[in-house]
Phi, psi and omega in degrees: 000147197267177191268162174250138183209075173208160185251185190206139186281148185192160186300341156248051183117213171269161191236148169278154166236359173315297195261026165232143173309134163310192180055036179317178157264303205237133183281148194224130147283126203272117196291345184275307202259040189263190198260129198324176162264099178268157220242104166317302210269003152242017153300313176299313171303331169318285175320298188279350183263024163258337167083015156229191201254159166328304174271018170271300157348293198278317168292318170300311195289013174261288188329329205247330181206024160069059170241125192241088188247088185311152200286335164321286201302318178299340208272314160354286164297357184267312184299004190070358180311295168241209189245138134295163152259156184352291178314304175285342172306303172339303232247332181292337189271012205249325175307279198304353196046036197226166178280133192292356166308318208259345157255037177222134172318184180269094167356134152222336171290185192280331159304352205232325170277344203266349184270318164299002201253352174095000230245161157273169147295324191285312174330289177250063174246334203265331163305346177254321195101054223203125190285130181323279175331316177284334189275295225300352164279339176273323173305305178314319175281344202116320172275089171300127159218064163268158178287188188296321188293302166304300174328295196259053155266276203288002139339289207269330162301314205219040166028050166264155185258203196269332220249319180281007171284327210275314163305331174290320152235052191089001204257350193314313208285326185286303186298276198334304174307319172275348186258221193029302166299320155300322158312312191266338178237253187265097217279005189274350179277010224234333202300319192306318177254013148286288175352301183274008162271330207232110171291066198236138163254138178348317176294319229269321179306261152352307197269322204286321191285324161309323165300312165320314191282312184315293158001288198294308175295332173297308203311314206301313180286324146338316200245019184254329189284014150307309197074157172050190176274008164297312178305313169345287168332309195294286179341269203338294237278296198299319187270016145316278198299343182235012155271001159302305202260350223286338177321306202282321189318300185328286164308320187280327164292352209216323170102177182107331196303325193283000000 
């Protein structure tokens, strides 16, 4: 069955439909391709300390980029009803005199930072050093799988900080798995495939998973002069409960989270 590559209205905007087989039963929002998140109301504030109405809007976006965008629709987006799409997300902050940056919540896919950022896709495939094609399959999928030299190319291009890289490109579930496996057996076998998750260097990686693995066997060891099965329970509990936060843990010891 062929892929369907069209979208659908639906109360949080627009839905990919790229990444379902045709004939759906229930259309889902797609987290890679749905329509940015866009921030209504400042837009609306935007509009007015500009001194104009919905159809002065609505007229720059035909005028200015060829949009046949009704004064209904811009009241729409100010109200949060729908979303623009990218293009029109675009073409609206170019009406408004702002960086299309300043009309969206806080990015979190990769797609969603590269649009705050004003960028095309082919701009910054060519700024990381990366073939148009090969980023729009990683963009699509969701997935980075640029080398270190790219990673911190799109670092830097598109002013991410470590923790929204690891969310952008797809990996929090991955890291979350590997600091959780460092905690609990041996954390010196963990440094080699963080490294290659993380642009962090290594020594700096190696002390935080050692603080970590420390962290975790006390909490673990504390709780053993309890006994019976309340102590049991407690273990249970304790490494539940930091192995829970370790994501977070994580940032606040190696830095980046900001």
């Amino acid at each position: 069955m062929p892929l369907t590559l069209s979208y659908v209205p639906t109360s949080y905007g627009l839905v990919c439909l790229v990444c379902r087989r045709s004939s759906p039963a229930t259309p889902t929002v797609c987290p890679v391709h749905s329509s940015p998140p866009f921030n209504a109301p400042a837009a609306r504030r935007l509009r007015a300390a500009l001194g104009m109405a919905p159809g002065h809007v609505a007229y720059g976006l035909r005028a200015q980029y060829g949009l046949l965008v009704a004064p209904e629709t811009v009241m729409a987006w100010e109200r949060g009803e729908i979303s623009p799409s990218s293009t029109e997300l675009t073409a609206l902050a170019g009406v408004l005199w702002c960086s299309p940056g300043e009309l969206l919540a806080e990015p979190v896919t990769l797609r969603e930072h590269r649009i705050a950022r004003g960028l095309s896709p082919e701009d910054l495939a060519r700024r990381v050093g990366v073939e148009p094609n090969a980023y729009q399959k990683m963009e699509d999928a969701g997935r980075w799988k640029g080398n270190e030299r790219q990673s911190a190319a799109l670092t830097l291009v598109l002013g991410l900080s470590l923790a929204q890289f690891v969310a952008a490109t797809g990996k929090e579930e991955e890291l979350a798995e590997l600091l959780r496996s460092a905690v609990t057996t041996r954390w010196q076998a963990y440094g080699k495939p963080l490294s290659k998750l993380l642009p962090i260097p290594r020594p700096h990686l190696e002390r935080v998973l050692e603080r970590l693995h420390g962290e975790y066997q006390s909490r673990m060891v504390a709780t053993l002069s309890w006994g019976g099965g309340e102590g049991s329970a407690a273990r249970g509990d304790a490494g539940r409960e930091f192995l829970a936060g370790i994501v977070d843990r994580f940032w606040a010891l190696a830095g980046g989270a900001a």
